[in-house]
């Protein structure tokens, strides 16, 4: 119960006023401040300065009467409860006063003390409760206006009783305009798919369910005819007996969410860089193409394309240019195929082209040729004219696979073959490739463990001075003893190691081992010879290469002048500038360099001339051309002549026969290496060779076995 601390009595009759005052004191309100004034103007003045808990108001004042007095008192103190005093027989005024906001009325002349106080207390309490209700209602509305969803309420006949601000904004109707109108008029919804008008969902739901009914895929037609994609939910409002008194409709604008979903679907299916379909979407398309081809006895071709030399451009010119180049290539690929075909990017510099309908293999061969040509044409990007080529592997449904995954995998395998065949070409898949691919895969896996498990060793093959027959050096050749597959040839695993990067640790192991071995031999007092070590492209291009070599030299105490690195000409001919730089540094350190497999690549003599190299090793394939008569090998002769003019030492490799040896000696080849003298051997055996030299008969032609003519060329130089 609220306490009353101040009472204002507005009564022009002093006697009546004093009587009321006394009654209040009598009833125990003596602590309260009871004031009385005789005029409305005095009351207004008083209220402006002193808050009152309750006003007792006579409706017959000199300056205000009846409802006018009530209104003015209300205005002067809007939140203060009022009890009016009326005359006898004035029931009408009393009722009007109650409707006009008075909490209670008392009839003059019938007032007794206890009833008076009860009436005042009741009035104060009632006012307090009213205020609280009002506050709650205001809070509720404020809350509903705050929520991000649109909300509307209807009565049982489906007429609007409430709308929040969001609902106003979304429908284009203001609440005052909408109130009392049918929901279907304010809230016009269509089925997003059929565009059929949806009957007032509120009606249906109110009858059938008390679960909220939620559905999406509706369009809301705004008052201005604009359409919004919405999702809405409807629930009945139930009273305490469980009878529906209306419905609440909540709806939400999902246009943005919908657009976002579409965009996400798009980006989930496309490559961000080129905008081409990605692998996921491509797989779907291949699946569709296969289904179609199966029904029409047609074929589907999958072209796996990898750029040659892209990494180089990306590394040297930067990613922004690399990205532009990829986009340019994407554009060209799309121009090479029909609209029904799909060009997709797999990431990196790999693309896959789906030819959805091919009649015979020539069809895809033609497409490959078009693509190879289109990619190879210069791409002018920023200020650069860039050149790249592509290697393509092709797999065809139904021969090479029944599903997208297999077709892609086999096209990928064929692409590797294409690269091995020399790039800028295409290759159809052949089942044998798979066997190789599997083997390659398992090779890679065991290679990863081979170093730790010490499965590698080095064999050494001597090089012979063709004038003196002395051993001039050794070439270190790696050997791998696989725990189950036995010996695996370096020709087989070195390329794999190159591809997966394992060549770096393997290469430094070889170098360190070879240098250490050379030291061991010199320490044992054996004649000093050069140690030749093969260096692969990736090792040579690796940033830490030079430092690595120098570190190994100093760690092992090997004299740099006795180390010779063998580099193939294809390694040397790429990136001429950085190559020249590294070679120069090697020369400064004393390390020598030989060009391995000379003649098989595309050496440019002008560069060879500039490079600080020390020796050329003529590839075995040329040595093989020397036939039994010791003739018809003009290339070998030419190479030797050229090396001499460049003042390079020339070494022939793979010498197996006496005829080959005779020819080489006749043409003043400096050194030779081959089975004829010795196979690569284990360190101990090599130490034996160093001690005793290769058998004289190995390089000195035994007279009995050769014709006079050949023999005459073979007299050891003195
Ligand atoms: P390569 O550098 O041209 O090495 C010469 C290859 O010819 C060796 O094969 C050697 O055993 C073989 N050979 C020597 N004399 C004859 C002969 O008279 N007749 C025939 N038919 N062959 C002969 P290998 O040891 O199988 O090595 C093959 C290739 O593997 C090497 O070719 C080299 O490119 C690479 N390789 C070997 N060891 C290493 C290494 O430690 N590091 C790197 N990066 N590559 C290596
Ligand atoms: Ca070599
Ligand atoms: Ca070689």
XYZ file of C-alpha atoms and ligand atoms in Angstrom:
766
model
C 0.000 0.000 0.000
C 1.431 3.356 -0.969
C 1.880 5.898 1.780
C 0.385 9.337 1.393
C 2.693 12.152 2.368
C 1.034 15.186 0.870
C -2.576 16.011 0.104
C -3.859 19.027 -1.733
C -7.446 20.000 -1.019
C -8.959 22.359 -3.578
C -12.138 23.646 -1.962
C -13.491 27.190 -1.840
C -15.630 26.518 1.219
C -13.230 26.981 4.115
C -15.458 25.088 6.533
C -15.674 22.044 4.267
C -11.962 22.183 3.706
C -11.109 22.349 7.371
C -13.509 19.486 8.073
C -11.732 17.301 5.555
C -8.380 18.248 6.992
C -9.482 17.304 10.483
C -10.879 13.969 9.334
C -7.541 13.086 7.767
C -5.654 13.956 10.905
C -8.136 11.987 12.924
C -7.504 8.935 10.773
C -3.807 9.045 11.435
C -2.588 11.026 8.467
C -1.162 13.605 10.890
C 2.356 13.231 9.500
C 1.173 14.108 6.040
C 1.324 17.598 4.712
C -2.236 18.606 4.005
C -2.681 21.906 2.188
C -5.827 23.525 1.015
C -6.452 26.238 -1.529
C -9.715 27.917 -2.527
C -9.193 28.614 -6.241
C -8.050 26.633 -9.232
C -5.441 29.261 -10.038
C -3.990 28.858 -6.524
C -4.029 25.100 -6.976
C -2.115 25.403 -10.239
C 0.422 27.674 -8.632
C 0.847 25.388 -5.671
C 1.211 22.226 -7.769
C 3.867 23.862 -9.899
C 6.073 24.103 -6.812
C 4.919 21.272 -4.566
C 4.282 17.749 -5.751
C 1.225 16.154 -4.218
C 0.407 12.484 -3.750
C -3.293 13.088 -4.192
C -5.678 15.912 -4.978
C -9.141 16.293 -3.488
C -10.949 18.508 -5.944
C -14.213 20.363 -5.513
C -15.917 20.668 -8.896
C -17.552 23.962 -8.027
C -14.750 26.485 -7.684
C -15.065 30.215 -8.223
C -12.633 30.100 -11.185
C -13.353 26.590 -12.541
C -16.312 24.268 -12.577
C -17.108 20.675 -13.396
C -15.089 18.901 -16.063
C -13.179 22.079 -16.804
C -11.844 22.049 -13.242
C -10.903 18.395 -13.627
C -9.119 19.027 -16.871
C -7.128 21.916 -15.463
C -6.114 19.952 -12.387
C -4.975 17.118 -14.634
C -2.955 19.460 -16.721
C -1.319 20.979 -13.678
C -0.387 17.567 -12.282
C -0.781 14.868 -14.933
C 0.515 11.993 -12.857
C -1.292 12.793 -9.612
C -4.480 10.856 -8.842
C -7.635 12.894 -8.359
C -10.664 12.308 -6.187
C -13.502 14.703 -6.937
C -16.003 16.168 -4.529
C -19.523 16.493 -5.926
C -22.734 17.802 -4.546
C -25.695 15.652 -3.576
C -27.780 14.440 -6.523
C -24.968 15.138 -8.982
C -24.429 11.571 -10.126
C -24.022 12.592 -13.795
C -21.107 14.895 -13.101
C -19.577 12.223 -10.889
C -19.707 9.624 -13.662
C -18.322 12.076 -16.206
C -15.493 12.847 -13.834
C -14.611 9.164 -13.562
C -14.574 8.846 -17.324
C -12.520 12.012 -17.512
C -9.753 10.438 -15.461
C -10.737 10.912 -11.806
C -9.965 7.877 -9.699
C -12.993 8.230 -7.405
C -15.664 10.674 -6.221
C -17.023 11.616 -2.825
C -20.405 13.190 -2.178
C -20.182 16.246 0.056
C -22.131 15.915 3.253
C -21.844 12.126 3.193
C -18.149 11.906 3.835
C -17.004 10.170 6.969
C -13.377 9.943 8.097
C -12.640 6.290 7.491
C -14.308 6.208 4.072
C -12.372 9.318 3.082
C -8.989 7.842 3.850
C -9.839 4.524 2.186
C -10.929 6.338 -0.924
C -7.714 8.340 -1.042
C -5.531 5.303 -0.529
C -7.427 3.329 -3.140
C -7.081 6.190 -5.622
C -3.329 6.407 -5.123
C -2.892 2.667 -5.477
C -5.064 2.457 -8.553
C -3.134 5.232 -10.202
C 0.121 3.439 -9.449
C -1.098 0.215 -11.031
C -2.350 2.078 -14.093
C 1.016 3.711 -14.489
C 2.783 0.406 -14.254
C 0.571 -1.159 -16.889
C 1.146 1.770 -19.165
C 4.868 1.477 -18.652
C 4.795 -2.209 -19.495
C 2.799 -1.584 -22.609
C 5.196 1.135 -23.679
C 8.106 -1.147 -23.011
C 6.495 -3.928 -25.026
C 5.922 -1.642 -27.974
C 9.378 -0.185 -27.755
C 10.743 -3.722 -27.740
C 8.685 -4.756 -30.731
C 9.894 -1.683 -32.527
C 13.459 -2.552 -31.743
C 13.495 -6.056 -33.160
C 14.915 -6.393 -36.618
C 12.019 -8.464 -37.874
C 8.768 -7.027 -39.048
C 5.872 -7.847 -36.790
C 2.128 -7.396 -37.121
C -0.778 -8.517 -34.945
C -4.332 -9.197 -36.018
C -7.582 -9.863 -34.275
C -9.619 -12.997 -34.914
C -11.111 -11.571 -38.073
C -7.647 -10.984 -39.494
C -7.624 -7.214 -39.060
C -4.452 -5.392 -38.123
C -4.188 -4.413 -34.473
C -0.502 -3.651 -34.315
C 2.526 -3.184 -36.566
C 6.056 -2.342 -35.571
C 8.305 0.125 -37.381
C 10.025 -2.538 -39.461
C 6.656 -3.826 -40.637
C 5.694 -0.269 -41.537
C 8.886 0.226 -43.497
C 8.630 -3.110 -45.274
C 4.988 -2.920 -46.299
C 4.949 0.792 -46.925
C 1.912 1.160 -44.657
C 1.998 3.305 -41.501
C 0.480 1.737 -38.437
C -2.276 4.368 -38.084
C -3.263 3.803 -41.727
C -3.146 0.077 -41.443
C -4.931 -0.445 -38.163
C -8.277 -2.139 -38.650
C -7.561 -3.146 -42.232
C -7.513 -6.795 -43.261
C -4.054 -8.328 -42.995
C -4.302 -9.509 -46.619
C -4.625 -5.942 -47.805
C -1.620 -4.613 -45.929
C 0.445 -7.723 -46.169
C 0.098 -9.025 -49.719
C 2.114 -12.160 -50.280
C 2.783 -14.263 -53.330
C 4.314 -17.671 -53.624
C 7.816 -16.939 -54.941
C 7.696 -19.816 -57.416
C 4.137 -19.761 -58.739
C 3.428 -16.092 -58.024
C -0.015 -17.168 -56.851
C -1.481 -14.970 -54.130
C -1.319 -16.666 -50.774
C -4.589 -16.656 -48.843
C -4.242 -15.061 -45.445
C -1.964 -17.562 -43.777
C -3.135 -16.291 -40.429
C -6.660 -17.609 -41.003
C -5.579 -21.085 -41.864
C -3.124 -21.407 -39.113
C -5.347 -20.069 -36.403
C -7.740 -22.872 -37.028
C -5.345 -25.696 -37.459
C -2.385 -25.432 -35.277
C -0.833 -23.792 -32.353
C 2.656 -24.426 -33.627
C 4.151 -21.445 -35.318
C 3.934 -21.889 -39.040
C 7.137 -20.966 -40.794
C 7.852 -20.786 -44.452
C 10.212 -19.098 -46.791
C 10.069 -18.469 -50.500
C 7.385 -15.843 -50.379
C 7.281 -12.465 -51.988
C 5.821 -9.510 -50.178
C 4.236 -6.972 -52.488
C 4.781 -3.565 -50.978
C 2.263 -0.764 -51.087
C 4.330 0.800 -53.896
C 4.219 -2.573 -55.765
C 7.889 -3.306 -55.095
C 8.590 -6.910 -54.180
C 10.658 -8.258 -51.339
C 11.700 -11.814 -50.773
C 10.493 -12.785 -47.323
C 10.390 -15.566 -44.862
C 7.485 -15.454 -42.454
C 6.144 -17.134 -39.395
C 2.695 -16.933 -37.914
C 1.479 -17.889 -34.476
C -1.925 -17.454 -32.891
C -2.390 -15.266 -29.827
C -4.253 -17.311 -27.247
C -6.045 -16.002 -24.203
C -6.103 -17.671 -20.798
C -8.762 -20.107 -21.899
C -6.748 -21.091 -24.945
C -9.046 -19.389 -27.411
C -7.403 -17.540 -30.227
C -7.819 -13.813 -29.975
C -5.671 -12.994 -32.948
C -2.379 -13.810 -34.577
C 1.184 -12.547 -34.586
C 2.896 -12.504 -37.946
C 6.639 -12.124 -38.034
C 8.365 -11.703 -41.330
C 11.841 -10.980 -42.444
C 13.416 -9.549 -45.572
C 15.597 -12.303 -47.007
C 16.485 -10.575 -50.264
C 20.015 -9.874 -49.074
C 20.427 -13.288 -47.528
C 19.160 -14.829 -50.729
C 21.584 -12.828 -52.843
C 24.345 -13.845 -50.492
C 23.428 -17.511 -50.781
C 23.535 -17.206 -54.535
C 26.862 -15.463 -54.413
C 28.242 -18.070 -52.055
C 27.052 -20.820 -54.319
C 28.788 -19.081 -57.189
C 32.072 -18.604 -55.383
C 31.950 -22.147 -54.074
C 31.836 -23.277 -57.674
C 34.216 -20.867 -59.352
C 37.831 -19.971 -59.250
C 38.225 -16.526 -57.711
C 41.103 -15.538 -59.951
C 39.802 -16.383 -63.402
C 36.094 -16.792 -62.717
C 36.261 -20.193 -64.391
C 34.354 -23.138 -62.915
C 36.396 -24.889 -60.264
C 37.028 -28.563 -59.795
C 33.742 -29.218 -57.982
C 31.611 -27.719 -60.700
C 33.756 -29.333 -63.362
C 33.170 -32.757 -61.839
C 29.429 -32.152 -62.016
C 29.706 -31.136 -65.644
C 31.833 -34.154 -66.498
C 29.243 -36.312 -64.770
C 26.486 -34.765 -66.887
C 28.501 -35.085 -70.071
C 29.160 -38.754 -69.316
C 25.466 -39.405 -68.704
C 24.620 -37.733 -71.999
C 27.369 -39.529 -73.900
C 26.268 -42.854 -72.457
C 22.790 -42.383 -73.907
C 24.038 -41.222 -77.310
C 27.048 -43.506 -77.745
C 29.247 -40.418 -77.818
C 32.591 -39.692 -76.215
C 33.772 -37.158 -73.698
C 37.342 -35.898 -73.540
C 39.095 -34.462 -70.519
C 42.174 -32.357 -71.233
C 44.539 -31.788 -68.342
C 46.709 -28.824 -69.093
C 49.762 -27.643 -67.225
C 51.781 -24.603 -68.177
C 55.472 -24.972 -68.844
C 57.575 -22.233 -67.375
C 54.823 -20.458 -65.506
C 56.554 -20.765 -62.169
C 59.548 -18.995 -63.575
C 57.448 -16.029 -64.700
C 55.617 -15.914 -61.395
C 58.857 -16.007 -59.437
C 60.735 -13.502 -61.485
C 58.038 -10.990 -62.439
C 55.830 -11.292 -59.399
C 52.428 -12.685 -58.589
C 50.330 -9.795 -59.924
C 51.757 -10.434 -63.377
C 51.448 -14.171 -62.896
C 47.778 -13.665 -62.064
C 47.181 -11.580 -65.150
C 48.868 -14.186 -67.260
C 46.603 -16.879 -65.828
C 43.564 -14.763 -66.681
C 44.841 -14.211 -70.162
C 45.314 -17.941 -70.591
C 41.850 -18.620 -69.192
C 40.425 -16.304 -71.843
C 42.312 -17.989 -74.659
C 41.256 -21.437 -73.526
C 37.641 -20.377 -73.541
C 38.043 -19.109 -77.072
C 39.393 -22.471 -78.157
C 36.346 -24.501 -77.213
C 32.627 -24.554 -77.894
C 30.013 -23.065 -75.616
C 28.945 -26.494 -74.407
C 32.491 -27.303 -73.272
C 33.869 -26.327 -69.896
C 37.182 -24.706 -69.119
C 38.115 -24.869 -65.474
C 41.067 -23.982 -63.354
C 42.410 -26.393 -60.782
C 44.588 -23.904 -58.984
C 48.191 -23.060 -59.706
C 48.924 -23.221 -63.388
C 46.729 -26.230 -64.058
C 43.587 -26.103 -66.149
C 41.134 -28.780 -67.170
C 39.082 -28.579 -70.316
C 36.025 -30.755 -70.751
C 35.049 -31.453 -74.332
C 31.531 -32.595 -73.735
C 30.891 -34.227 -77.048
C 33.572 -35.645 -79.276
C 32.966 -37.956 -82.193
C 36.403 -39.385 -82.580
C 39.820 -38.876 -80.998
C 40.844 -36.536 -83.825
C 38.311 -34.104 -82.430
C 40.187 -33.748 -79.199
C 43.543 -33.803 -80.962
C 42.423 -30.779 -82.957
C 41.329 -29.021 -79.795
C 44.717 -29.781 -78.237
C 46.519 -28.286 -81.185
C 44.358 -25.186 -81.108
C 45.009 -24.794 -77.385
C 48.760 -25.337 -77.645
C 48.944 -22.707 -80.329
C 46.696 -20.221 -78.541
C 48.603 -20.511 -75.270
C 51.979 -20.187 -76.944
C 51.213 -16.871 -78.613
C 52.728 -13.951 -76.751
C 50.644 -12.560 -73.907
C 51.160 -8.859 -73.605
C 50.822 -8.052 -69.957
C 51.676 -4.643 -68.603
C 54.899 -3.853 -70.400
C 55.875 -7.464 -70.963
C 55.427 -9.839 -73.848
C 55.217 -13.136 -72.043
C 55.695 -16.565 -73.548
C 54.536 -19.790 -72.025
C 53.718 -23.159 -73.459
C 51.475 -25.898 -72.236
C 51.592 -29.662 -71.902
C 48.305 -31.500 -72.239
C 47.209 -34.956 -71.186
C 43.997 -36.344 -72.653
C 41.670 -39.010 -71.333
C 38.532 -40.110 -73.094
C 35.269 -41.546 -71.833
C 34.478 -44.433 -72.084
C 37.970 -45.914 -72.780
C 39.964 -44.265 -70.023
C 37.448 -44.020 -67.230
C 33.793 -44.189 -66.299
C 33.692 -41.287 -63.903
C 35.018 -37.766 -63.549
C 37.630 -38.648 -60.969
C 39.255 -41.400 -63.006
C 39.171 -39.357 -66.189
C 40.865 -36.422 -64.478
C 43.450 -38.650 -62.827
C 44.317 -40.367 -66.088
C 44.471 -37.105 -68.006
C 46.850 -35.859 -65.314
C 49.047 -38.929 -65.752
C 49.074 -38.423 -69.511
C 50.023 -34.789 -68.964
C 53.135 -35.885 -67.071
C 54.046 -38.055 -69.995
C 53.558 -35.094 -72.310
C 55.926 -33.053 -70.189
C 58.496 -35.795 -70.251
C 58.188 -36.022 -73.988
C 59.432 -32.498 -74.179
C 56.651 -30.088 -73.317
C 54.470 -28.062 -75.672
C 52.736 -31.199 -76.795
C 49.801 -33.403 -75.900
C 49.572 -37.032 -75.013
C 46.652 -39.434 -74.935
C 46.385 -41.574 -71.863
C 47.594 -45.162 -72.105
C 47.024 -47.721 -69.340
C 50.758 -48.416 -69.114
C 51.181 -44.888 -67.833
C 49.206 -45.802 -64.776
C 51.571 -48.566 -63.897
C 54.370 -46.077 -64.132
C 52.443 -43.509 -62.140
C 51.837 -45.981 -59.345
C 55.465 -46.987 -59.364
C 56.464 -43.380 -59.258
C 54.208 -42.745 -56.326
C 55.637 -45.616 -54.351
C 59.146 -44.546 -55.292
C 58.446 -41.125 -53.850
C 57.147 -42.603 -50.633
C 60.144 -44.824 -50.063
C 62.526 -42.065 -51.140
C 61.326 -39.991 -48.210
C 62.664 -42.599 -45.833
C 65.728 -43.693 -47.755
C 68.127 -41.070 -46.378
C 67.249 -41.786 -42.759
C 67.506 -45.493 -43.328
C 70.878 -45.098 -45.026
C 69.788 -46.902 -48.131
C 71.986 -44.760 -50.369
C 75.611 -45.349 -51.192
C 78.046 -43.991 -53.740
C 79.893 -45.844 -56.429
C 82.852 -44.334 -58.215
C 83.753 -44.608 -61.855
C 87.221 -43.650 -63.003
C 88.031 -41.185 -65.784
C 91.096 -42.029 -67.785
C 93.582 -39.694 -69.405
C 93.702 -40.949 -72.977
C 97.290 -39.890 -73.490
C 98.793 -41.371 -70.329
C 96.265 -43.972 -69.252
C 96.322 -42.493 -65.758
C 93.196 -42.133 -63.668
C 92.386 -38.432 -63.596
C 89.369 -38.601 -61.377
C 86.229 -40.291 -60.236
C 82.594 -39.625 -60.925
C 80.431 -40.257 -57.890
C 77.235 -42.098 -58.838
C 74.489 -42.662 -56.342
C 73.111 -46.137 -55.674
C 69.865 -46.926 -53.902
C 69.224 -50.299 -52.356
C 65.476 -50.394 -51.787
C 64.583 -52.746 -48.903
C 62.109 -54.736 -51.008
C 62.555 -53.677 -54.613
C 66.328 -54.074 -54.554
C 68.627 -51.769 -56.490
C 66.796 -48.895 -58.163
C 68.566 -47.007 -60.906
C 69.270 -43.312 -60.363
C 67.841 -42.682 -63.821
C 64.564 -43.807 -62.295
C 64.543 -42.121 -58.926
C 66.541 -38.916 -59.461
C 63.745 -37.374 -61.606
C 61.220 -38.302 -58.909
C 63.434 -36.783 -56.224
C 63.701 -33.657 -58.355
C 59.988 -33.399 -58.665
C 59.206 -33.716 -54.990
C 62.121 -31.644 -53.784
C 63.919 -34.521 -52.086
C 66.833 -33.966 -54.421
C 67.991 -31.167 -52.107
C 68.785 -33.278 -49.049
C 69.863 -36.199 -51.232
C 72.114 -33.946 -53.320
C 73.885 -32.504 -50.322
C 74.316 -35.946 -48.864
C 76.024 -37.054 -52.119
C 78.273 -34.031 -52.199
C 79.305 -34.401 -48.566
C 79.871 -38.139 -48.903
C 81.919 -37.752 -52.097
C 84.100 -35.001 -50.629
C 84.639 -37.004 -47.453
C 85.605 -40.012 -49.570
C 88.107 -37.987 -51.568
C 89.716 -36.835 -48.310
C 89.897 -40.381 -47.017
C 91.799 -41.433 -50.142
C 94.261 -38.549 -50.000
C 94.779 -39.138 -46.296
C 95.570 -42.736 -47.128
C 98.329 -41.472 -49.399
C 96.610 -42.326 -52.680
C 97.235 -40.072 -55.685
C 95.095 -36.961 -55.691
C 92.302 -37.092 -58.288
C 89.304 -34.938 -59.067
C 85.957 -35.906 -57.638
C 83.084 -35.272 -60.023
C 79.612 -34.895 -58.549
C 76.363 -34.643 -60.480
C 74.207 -31.637 -59.659
C 70.607 -31.553 -60.771
C 68.637 -28.546 -61.953
C 66.736 -28.020 -58.767
C 69.862 -28.202 -56.643
C 71.643 -25.713 -58.810
C 68.711 -23.289 -58.792
C 68.214 -23.561 -55.094
C 69.081 -20.353 -53.269
C 71.381 -21.960 -50.752
C 73.326 -23.926 -53.363
C 76.582 -21.959 -53.397
C 76.784 -21.633 -49.636
C 75.977 -25.313 -49.289
C 78.887 -26.302 -51.539
C 81.314 -24.032 -49.710
C 80.159 -25.278 -46.349
C 80.640 -28.915 -47.347
C 84.092 -28.136 -48.703
C 85.174 -26.561 -45.461
C 83.494 -29.197 -43.301
C 85.235 -32.031 -45.112
C 88.515 -30.208 -45.669
C 88.331 -31.003 -49.380
C 90.510 -28.903 -51.667
C 88.044 -27.052 -53.958
C 90.365 -27.495 -56.923
C 89.701 -31.210 -56.856
C 85.935 -30.880 -56.931
C 84.191 -30.874 -60.303
C 80.450 -30.335 -60.555
C 78.653 -31.904 -63.515
C 75.737 -29.871 -64.799
C 73.666 -30.769 -67.836
C 73.518 -28.243 -70.605
C 69.771 -27.825 -70.240
C 70.355 -26.637 -66.680
C 72.998 -24.196 -67.796
C 71.041 -22.790 -70.693
C 68.140 -21.681 -68.574
C 68.255 -18.333 -66.784
C 71.506 -17.373 -68.371
C 72.274 -14.481 -66.052
C 71.930 -16.176 -62.727
C 73.713 -19.203 -64.171
C 76.686 -17.109 -65.210
C 76.775 -15.553 -61.761
C 76.814 -18.869 -59.918
C 79.407 -20.301 -62.289
C 81.595 -17.272 -61.731
C 81.359 -17.704 -57.966
C 82.245 -21.368 -58.270
C 85.251 -20.530 -60.369
C 86.393 -17.959 -57.829
C 86.205 -20.596 -55.155
C 88.333 -22.947 -57.233
C 85.584 -25.491 -57.943
C 85.432 -26.736 -61.522
C 82.401 -27.277 -63.701
C 81.776 -29.797 -66.463
C 78.903 -29.769 -68.934
C 77.282 -33.205 -68.672
C 75.436 -35.023 -71.461
C 76.805 -32.560 -73.928
C 75.079 -32.593 -77.306
C 71.687 -33.758 -76.121
C 70.292 -30.360 -75.234
C 70.200 -27.206 -77.206
C 73.425 -25.617 -76.191
C 74.012 -22.261 -77.571
C 77.655 -22.031 -78.333
C 77.724 -18.328 -77.783
C 76.710 -18.824 -74.163
C 78.967 -21.751 -73.652
C 81.695 -19.447 -74.731
C 80.829 -16.941 -72.022
C 80.372 -19.398 -69.214
C 83.350 -20.238 -67.044
C 83.195 -24.007 -67.561
C 86.145 -26.360 -67.609
C 85.062 -29.483 -69.425
C 82.515 -31.015 -71.773
C 81.309 -34.572 -71.365
C 80.216 -36.021 -74.687
C 76.999 -37.921 -74.182
C 77.059 -41.700 -74.506
C 74.590 -41.616 -77.380
C 77.260 -40.038 -79.586
C 79.925 -42.429 -78.467
C 77.534 -45.264 -79.461
C 77.513 -43.879 -82.997
C 81.108 -44.788 -83.437
C 80.828 -48.029 -85.313
C 83.177 -50.905 -85.605
C 85.107 -49.332 -88.442
C 85.725 -46.296 -86.326
C 84.016 -44.033 -88.821
C 80.704 -42.291 -89.527
C 80.726 -40.335 -86.312
C 81.124 -36.821 -87.543
C 79.361 -35.336 -84.539
C 81.830 -36.714 -82.056
C 84.686 -35.358 -84.068
C 82.978 -32.006 -84.330
C 82.357 -31.801 -80.630
C 85.925 -32.618 -79.814
C 87.142 -30.027 -82.292
C 84.837 -27.420 -80.897
C 85.812 -28.123 -77.297
C 89.413 -27.757 -78.249
C 88.790 -24.425 -79.904
C 87.015 -23.269 -76.748
C 89.984 -24.599 -74.769
C 87.779 -26.967 -72.828
C 88.772 -30.386 -71.615
C 86.684 -32.998 -73.366
C 85.579 -36.248 -71.766
C 83.796 -39.053 -73.587
C 81.382 -41.043 -71.487
C 80.042 -44.547 -71.919
C 83.054 -45.915 -73.722
C 82.458 -49.637 -74.051
C 84.525 -50.870 -76.935
C 88.014 -50.753 -78.208
C 86.779 -49.199 -81.450
C 85.211 -46.337 -79.580
C 88.397 -45.824 -77.640
C 90.518 -45.928 -80.775
C 88.346 -43.347 -82.471
C 88.429 -41.011 -79.493
C 92.150 -41.231 -79.151
C 92.574 -40.619 -82.847
C 90.559 -37.443 -82.468
C 92.529 -36.267 -79.476
C 89.787 -36.591 -76.972
C 91.307 -35.785 -73.557
C 89.620 -38.232 -71.267
C 87.216 -41.128 -71.323
C 84.986 -42.983 -68.924
C 83.092 -46.201 -69.457
C 82.661 -49.897 -68.863
C 85.572 -50.519 -71.146
C 87.814 -49.265 -68.360
C 85.711 -49.914 -65.327
C 82.151 -50.004 -64.162
C 81.287 -47.728 -61.254
C 82.700 -49.534 -58.214
C 82.539 -49.413 -54.436
C 85.073 -47.190 -52.623
C 87.446 -50.001 -51.720
C 87.677 -51.234 -55.280
C 88.227 -47.693 -56.467
C 91.063 -47.297 -53.985
C 92.550 -50.451 -55.528
C 92.291 -48.880 -59.005
C 94.010 -45.748 -57.732
C 96.825 -47.860 -56.361
C 97.392 -50.031 -59.409
C 95.937 -47.920 -62.224
C 93.553 -49.362 -64.794
C 95.053 -52.364 -66.464
C 97.332 -51.237 -69.237
C 95.535 -53.431 -71.747
C 92.346 -51.564 -71.050
C 93.477 -48.404 -72.687
C 96.485 -49.637 -74.583
C 95.328 -51.646 -77.582
C 96.582 -55.223 -77.547
C 98.047 -55.824 -80.991
C 96.417 -59.219 -81.429
C 92.918 -57.828 -81.246
C 93.096 -54.928 -83.636
C 93.965 -54.218 -87.179
C 97.213 -52.590 -87.951
C 95.517 -49.369 -88.895
C 93.746 -48.942 -85.620
C 96.691 -50.144 -83.600
C 98.917 -47.526 -85.098
C 96.766 -44.814 -83.561
C 96.981 -46.335 -80.148
C 100.530 -46.193 -79.222
C 100.654 -44.665 -75.790
C 101.957 -41.163 -75.840
C 105.394 -40.866 -74.393
P 75.344 -39.558 -65.942
O 75.762 -38.394 -65.111
O 75.395 -39.351 -67.396
O 76.163 -40.747 -65.455
C 76.689 -41.708 -66.288
C 75.824 -42.911 -66.324
O 76.286 -43.810 -67.325
C 75.890 -43.728 -65.035
O 74.651 -44.357 -64.870
C 76.934 -44.753 -65.322
O 76.856 -45.915 -64.529
C 76.617 -45.070 -66.759
N 77.791 -45.611 -67.482
C 79.102 -45.406 -67.247
N 79.849 -46.088 -68.154
C 78.976 -46.684 -68.976
C 79.142 -47.511 -70.133
O 80.242 -47.811 -70.577
N 78.038 -47.959 -70.732
C 76.799 -47.649 -70.276
N 75.756 -48.136 -70.935
N 76.607 -46.859 -69.211
C 77.688 -46.381 -68.573
P 73.924 -44.321 -63.510
O 74.885 -44.487 -62.418
O 72.782 -45.258 -63.631
O 73.386 -42.839 -63.442
C 72.428 -42.409 -64.319
C 72.221 -40.941 -64.169
O 71.703 -40.627 -62.896
C 73.492 -40.147 -64.254
O 73.853 -39.939 -65.563
C 73.098 -38.896 -63.549
O 72.413 -38.039 -64.429
C 72.153 -39.390 -62.501
N 72.867 -39.493 -61.234
C 73.606 -40.497 -60.752
N 74.080 -40.193 -59.526
C 73.636 -38.957 -59.234
C 73.806 -38.089 -58.133
O 74.482 -38.368 -57.156
N 73.189 -36.878 -58.183
C 72.438 -36.513 -59.259
N 71.883 -35.337 -59.253
N 72.287 -37.299 -60.323
C 72.875 -38.519 -60.323
Ca 77.504 -37.265 -64.857
Ca 76.245 -38.040 -68.591
